[in-house]
Tab-separated table of C-alpha atoms in Angstrom:
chain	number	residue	atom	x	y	z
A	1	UNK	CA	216.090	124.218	28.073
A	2	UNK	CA	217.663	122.128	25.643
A	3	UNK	CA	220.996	122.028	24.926
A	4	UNK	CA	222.272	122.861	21.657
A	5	UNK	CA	223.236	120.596	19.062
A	6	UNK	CA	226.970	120.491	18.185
A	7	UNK	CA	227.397	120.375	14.885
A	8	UNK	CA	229.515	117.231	13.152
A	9	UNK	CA	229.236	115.643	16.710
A	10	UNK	CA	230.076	112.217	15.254
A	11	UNK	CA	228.660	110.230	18.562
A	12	UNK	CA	225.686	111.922	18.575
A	13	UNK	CA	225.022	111.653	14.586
A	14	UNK	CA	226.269	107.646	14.712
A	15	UNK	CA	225.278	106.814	18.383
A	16	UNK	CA	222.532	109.186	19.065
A	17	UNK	CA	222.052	110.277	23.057
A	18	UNK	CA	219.551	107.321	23.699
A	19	UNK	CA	220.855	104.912	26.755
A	20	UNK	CA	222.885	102.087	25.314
A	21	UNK	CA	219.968	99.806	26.316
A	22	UNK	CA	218.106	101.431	24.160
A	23	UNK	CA	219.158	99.749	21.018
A	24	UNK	CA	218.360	96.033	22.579
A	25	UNK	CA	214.893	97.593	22.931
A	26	UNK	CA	215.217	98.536	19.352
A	27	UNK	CA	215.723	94.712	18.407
A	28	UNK	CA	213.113	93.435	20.728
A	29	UNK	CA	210.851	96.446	19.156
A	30	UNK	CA	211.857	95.183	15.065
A	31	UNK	CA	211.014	91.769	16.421
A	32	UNK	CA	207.903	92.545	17.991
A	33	UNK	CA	206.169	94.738	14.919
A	34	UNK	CA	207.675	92.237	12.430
A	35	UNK	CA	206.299	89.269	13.265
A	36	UNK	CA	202.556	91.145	14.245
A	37	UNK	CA	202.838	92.576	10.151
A	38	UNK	CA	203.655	89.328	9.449
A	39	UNK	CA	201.033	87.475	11.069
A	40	UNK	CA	197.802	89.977	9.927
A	41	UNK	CA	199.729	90.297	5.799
A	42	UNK	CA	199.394	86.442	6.221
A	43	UNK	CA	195.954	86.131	7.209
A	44	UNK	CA	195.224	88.566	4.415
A	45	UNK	CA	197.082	86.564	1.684
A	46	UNK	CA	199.120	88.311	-0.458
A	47	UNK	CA	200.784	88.041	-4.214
A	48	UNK	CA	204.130	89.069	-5.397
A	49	UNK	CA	205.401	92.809	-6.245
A	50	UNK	CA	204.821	92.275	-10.335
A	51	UNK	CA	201.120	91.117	-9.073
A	52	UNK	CA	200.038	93.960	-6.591
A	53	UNK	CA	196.841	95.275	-7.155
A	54	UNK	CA	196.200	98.558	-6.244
A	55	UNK	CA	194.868	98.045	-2.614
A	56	UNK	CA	197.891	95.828	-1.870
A	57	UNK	CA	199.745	98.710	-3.011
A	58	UNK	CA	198.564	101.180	-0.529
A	59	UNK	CA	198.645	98.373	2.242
A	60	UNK	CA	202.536	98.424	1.637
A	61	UNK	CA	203.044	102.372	1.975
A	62	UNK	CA	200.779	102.413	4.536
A	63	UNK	CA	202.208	99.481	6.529
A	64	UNK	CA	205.730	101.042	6.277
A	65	UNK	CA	205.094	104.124	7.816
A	66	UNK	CA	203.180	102.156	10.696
A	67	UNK	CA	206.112	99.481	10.914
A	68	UNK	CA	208.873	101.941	10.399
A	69	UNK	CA	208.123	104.360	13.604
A	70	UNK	CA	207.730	102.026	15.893
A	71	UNK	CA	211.008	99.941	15.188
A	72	UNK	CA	213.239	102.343	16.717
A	73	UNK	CA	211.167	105.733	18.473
A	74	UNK	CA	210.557	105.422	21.549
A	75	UNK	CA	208.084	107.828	22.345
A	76	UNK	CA	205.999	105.761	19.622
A	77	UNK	CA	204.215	102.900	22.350
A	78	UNK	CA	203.724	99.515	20.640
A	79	UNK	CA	199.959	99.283	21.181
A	80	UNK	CA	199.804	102.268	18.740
A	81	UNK	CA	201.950	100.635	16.270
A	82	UNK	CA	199.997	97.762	16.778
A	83	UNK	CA	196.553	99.387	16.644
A	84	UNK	CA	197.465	101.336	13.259
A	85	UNK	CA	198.647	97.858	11.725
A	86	UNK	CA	195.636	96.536	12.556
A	87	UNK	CA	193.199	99.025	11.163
A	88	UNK	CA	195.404	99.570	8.007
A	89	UNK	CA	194.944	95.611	7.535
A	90	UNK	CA	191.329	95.525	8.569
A	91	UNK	CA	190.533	98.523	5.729
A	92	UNK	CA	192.443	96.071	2.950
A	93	UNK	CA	190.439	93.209	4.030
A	94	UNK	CA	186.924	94.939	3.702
A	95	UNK	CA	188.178	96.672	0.325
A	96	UNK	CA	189.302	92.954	-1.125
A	97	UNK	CA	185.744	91.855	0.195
A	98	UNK	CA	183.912	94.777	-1.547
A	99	UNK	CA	185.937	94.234	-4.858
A	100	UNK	CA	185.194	90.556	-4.675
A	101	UNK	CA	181.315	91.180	-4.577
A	102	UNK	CA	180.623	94.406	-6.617
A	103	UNK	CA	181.897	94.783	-10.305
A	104	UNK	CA	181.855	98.773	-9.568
A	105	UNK	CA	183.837	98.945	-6.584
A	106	UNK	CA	186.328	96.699	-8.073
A	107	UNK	CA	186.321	99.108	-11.510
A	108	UNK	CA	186.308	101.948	-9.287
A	109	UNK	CA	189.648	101.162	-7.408
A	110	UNK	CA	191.282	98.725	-9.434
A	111	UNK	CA	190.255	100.415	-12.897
A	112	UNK	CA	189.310	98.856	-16.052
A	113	UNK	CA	191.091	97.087	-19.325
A	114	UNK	CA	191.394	99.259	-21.994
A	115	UNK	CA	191.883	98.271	-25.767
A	116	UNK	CA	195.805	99.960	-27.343
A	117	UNK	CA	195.895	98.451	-30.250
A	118	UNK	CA	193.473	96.782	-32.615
A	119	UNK	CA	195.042	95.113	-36.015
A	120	UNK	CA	198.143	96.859	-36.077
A	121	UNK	CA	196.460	100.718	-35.390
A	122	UNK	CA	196.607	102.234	-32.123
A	123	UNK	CA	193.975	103.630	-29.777
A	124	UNK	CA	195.445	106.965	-29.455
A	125	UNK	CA	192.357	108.087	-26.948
A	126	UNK	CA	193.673	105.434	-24.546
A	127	UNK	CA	197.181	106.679	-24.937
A	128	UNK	CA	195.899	110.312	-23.401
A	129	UNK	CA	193.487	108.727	-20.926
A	130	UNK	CA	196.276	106.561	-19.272
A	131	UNK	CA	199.211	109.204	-19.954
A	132	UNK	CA	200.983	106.714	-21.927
A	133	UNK	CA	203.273	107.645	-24.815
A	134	UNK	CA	204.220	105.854	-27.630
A	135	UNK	CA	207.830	105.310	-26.971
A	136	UNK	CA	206.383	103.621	-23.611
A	137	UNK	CA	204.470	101.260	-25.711
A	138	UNK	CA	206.754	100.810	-28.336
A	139	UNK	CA	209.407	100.154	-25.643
A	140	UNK	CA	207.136	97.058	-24.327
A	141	UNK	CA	206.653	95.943	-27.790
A	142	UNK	CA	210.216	95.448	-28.856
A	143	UNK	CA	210.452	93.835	-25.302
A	144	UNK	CA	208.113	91.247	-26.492
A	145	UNK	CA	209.699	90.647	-29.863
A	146	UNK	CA	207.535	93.355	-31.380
A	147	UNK	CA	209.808	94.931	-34.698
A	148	UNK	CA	206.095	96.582	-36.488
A	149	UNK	CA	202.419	97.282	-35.499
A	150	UNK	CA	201.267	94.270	-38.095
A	151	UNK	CA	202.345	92.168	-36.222
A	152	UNK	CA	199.683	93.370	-33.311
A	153	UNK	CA	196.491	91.606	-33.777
A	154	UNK	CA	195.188	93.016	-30.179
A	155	UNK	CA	196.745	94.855	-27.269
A	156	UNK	CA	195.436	95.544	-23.822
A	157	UNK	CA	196.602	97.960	-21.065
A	158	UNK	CA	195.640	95.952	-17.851
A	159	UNK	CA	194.130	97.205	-14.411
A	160	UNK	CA	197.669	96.641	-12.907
A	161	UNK	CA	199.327	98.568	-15.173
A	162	UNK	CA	200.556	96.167	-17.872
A	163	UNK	CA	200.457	95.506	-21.434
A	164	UNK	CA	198.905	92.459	-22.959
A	165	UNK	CA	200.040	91.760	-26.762
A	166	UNK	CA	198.685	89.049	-28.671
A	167	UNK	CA	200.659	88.022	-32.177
A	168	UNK	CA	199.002	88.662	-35.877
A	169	UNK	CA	198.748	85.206	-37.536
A	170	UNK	CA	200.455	85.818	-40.110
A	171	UNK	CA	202.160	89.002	-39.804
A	172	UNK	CA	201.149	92.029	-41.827
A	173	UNK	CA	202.942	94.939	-43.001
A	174	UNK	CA	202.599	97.641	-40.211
A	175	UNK	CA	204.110	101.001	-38.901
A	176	UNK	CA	208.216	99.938	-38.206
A	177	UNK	CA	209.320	100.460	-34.298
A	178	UNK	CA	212.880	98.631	-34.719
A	179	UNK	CA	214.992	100.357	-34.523
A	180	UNK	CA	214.034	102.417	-31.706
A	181	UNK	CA	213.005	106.335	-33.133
A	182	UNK	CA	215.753	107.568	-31.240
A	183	UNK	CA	218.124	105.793	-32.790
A	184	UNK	CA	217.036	105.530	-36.184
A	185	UNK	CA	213.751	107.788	-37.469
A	186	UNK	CA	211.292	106.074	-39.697
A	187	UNK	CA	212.039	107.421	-43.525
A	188	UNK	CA	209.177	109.806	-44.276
A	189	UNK	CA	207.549	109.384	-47.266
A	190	UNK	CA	205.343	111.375	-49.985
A	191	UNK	CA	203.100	109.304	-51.523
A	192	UNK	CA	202.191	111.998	-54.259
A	193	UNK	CA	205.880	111.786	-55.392
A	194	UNK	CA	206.873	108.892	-57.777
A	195	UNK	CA	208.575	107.101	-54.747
A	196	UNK	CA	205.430	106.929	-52.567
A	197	UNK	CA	203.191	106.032	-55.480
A	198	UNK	CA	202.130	102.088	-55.395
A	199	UNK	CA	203.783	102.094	-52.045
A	200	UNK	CA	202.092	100.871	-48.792
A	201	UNK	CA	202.192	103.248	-46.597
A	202	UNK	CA	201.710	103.631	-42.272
A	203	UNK	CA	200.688	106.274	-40.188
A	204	UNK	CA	203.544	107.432	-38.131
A	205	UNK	CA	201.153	108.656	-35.604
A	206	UNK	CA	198.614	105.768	-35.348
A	207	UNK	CA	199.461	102.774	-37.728
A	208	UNK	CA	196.721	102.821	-39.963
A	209	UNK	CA	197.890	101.325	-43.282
A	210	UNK	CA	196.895	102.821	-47.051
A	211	UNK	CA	197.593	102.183	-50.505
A	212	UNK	CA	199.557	105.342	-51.599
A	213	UNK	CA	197.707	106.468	-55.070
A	214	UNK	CA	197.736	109.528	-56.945
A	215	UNK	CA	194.455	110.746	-55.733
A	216	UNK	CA	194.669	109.312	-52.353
A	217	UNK	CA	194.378	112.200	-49.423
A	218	UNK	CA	197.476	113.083	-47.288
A	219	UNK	CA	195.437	113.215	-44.090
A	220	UNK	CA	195.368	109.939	-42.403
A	221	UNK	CA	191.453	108.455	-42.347
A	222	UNK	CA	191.904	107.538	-38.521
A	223	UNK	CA	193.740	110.044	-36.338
A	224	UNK	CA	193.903	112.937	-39.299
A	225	UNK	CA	198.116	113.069	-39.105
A	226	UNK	CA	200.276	113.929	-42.234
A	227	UNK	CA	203.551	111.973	-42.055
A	228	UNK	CA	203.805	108.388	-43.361
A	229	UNK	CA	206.617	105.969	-43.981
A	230	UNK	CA	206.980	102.448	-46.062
A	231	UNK	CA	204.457	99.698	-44.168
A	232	UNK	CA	206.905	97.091	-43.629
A	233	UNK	CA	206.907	93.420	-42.912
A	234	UNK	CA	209.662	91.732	-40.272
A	235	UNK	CA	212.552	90.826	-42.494
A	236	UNK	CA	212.336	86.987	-41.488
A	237	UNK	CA	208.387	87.156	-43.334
A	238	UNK	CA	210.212	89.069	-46.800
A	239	UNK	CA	210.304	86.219	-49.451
């Protein structure tokens, strides 16, 4: 029978019970699954962290656990580190071979670009299909200089993950995102007032741009939302 565990032993929680030898097996055990992870992530090829594709992804978490265990438990043999290493790397090797030959395999695992903004109006369907909300995108458009939607002639979510932007030449009037909404919400405006009449307005929920007229309806023509604000251009275009 065991014997019980002493609470706050402070040898056993730094030290553990494990011979002192032990923890120059430990070493030789880090060196030994290091350098065989090494070796097979080399012969595999790999890119940085901000370009991991999905299977490289998985590789990593899967690789830790295998790597991880077998550093420093010793009822965890080598050859069955080594073993799961190798099949985990074997797996990513076929995968990057199947996504290399067939367009649907690669669509299947590493998904698809999707289109998030055309001419200053965003796709709101790709919003819900990714689970991406506007302050996300927003956030990654004042990151890239971004201060209205005019200013977006096209904008692509990536397979990885990220966003693409590419700059309206010249910039249009568009739906303002600078200042951040949480710091500063866009003025709404009613364009059957005086003060929205002849006034260019933008969706607050899309970006779609109208020409605020007396008998122009309050329902915007693209995603059907009811609060607009002044269309704005960045204040170094205002002559």
């Amino acid at each position: 029978m065991n014997d019980p565990v002493v609470p706050f032993d402070l040898t056993r929680m730094f030290f553990g019970t494990d011979p002192t030898l032990f923890y120059l097996e430990i070493v030789f055990r880090i060196c030994a699954v290091y350098a065989y992870a090494l070796l097979l992530i080399r012969w595999i090829g790999g890119r940085s962290i901000a370009q991991m594709s999905t299977v490289e992804f998985l590789l990593v978490i899967a690789l830790g656990s295998a790597v991880g265990d077998a550093m420093f438990y010793p009822e965890v043999p080598l050859l069955h580190a080594f073993l799961v290493i190798t099949g985990v790397v074997g797996i990513n090797k076929i995968l990057d071979l199947l996504i290399f030959r067939y367009r649907s395999v690669e669509k299947l695992i590493d998904g698809v670009t999707t289109e998030v903004i055309r001419d200053g109006v965003i796709n709101l369907q790709t919003l819900r299909d990714n689970k991406i909300g506007k302050s996300e995108l927003f956030e990654n458009l004042r990151e890239h200089g971004y201060v209205n939607l005019g200013q977006v002639r096209k904008a692509y979510l990536e397979s990885s993950g990220r966003f693409s932007f590419f700059r309206a030449r010249p910039s249009r009037p568009g739906l303002p995102i600078e200042p951040a909404w949480d710091v500063f919400t866009p003025e709404i405006c009613d364009w059957t007032s005086e003060a929205g009449k002849n006034t260019l307005l933008a969706c607050c929920n899309c970006g779609t741009l109208v020409e605020a007229a007396a008998n122009t309806p309050d329902v915007c023509p693209h995603c059907s939302a009811t609060v607009w604000t002044a269309g704005r251009l960045p204040e170094r275009d205002v002559q």
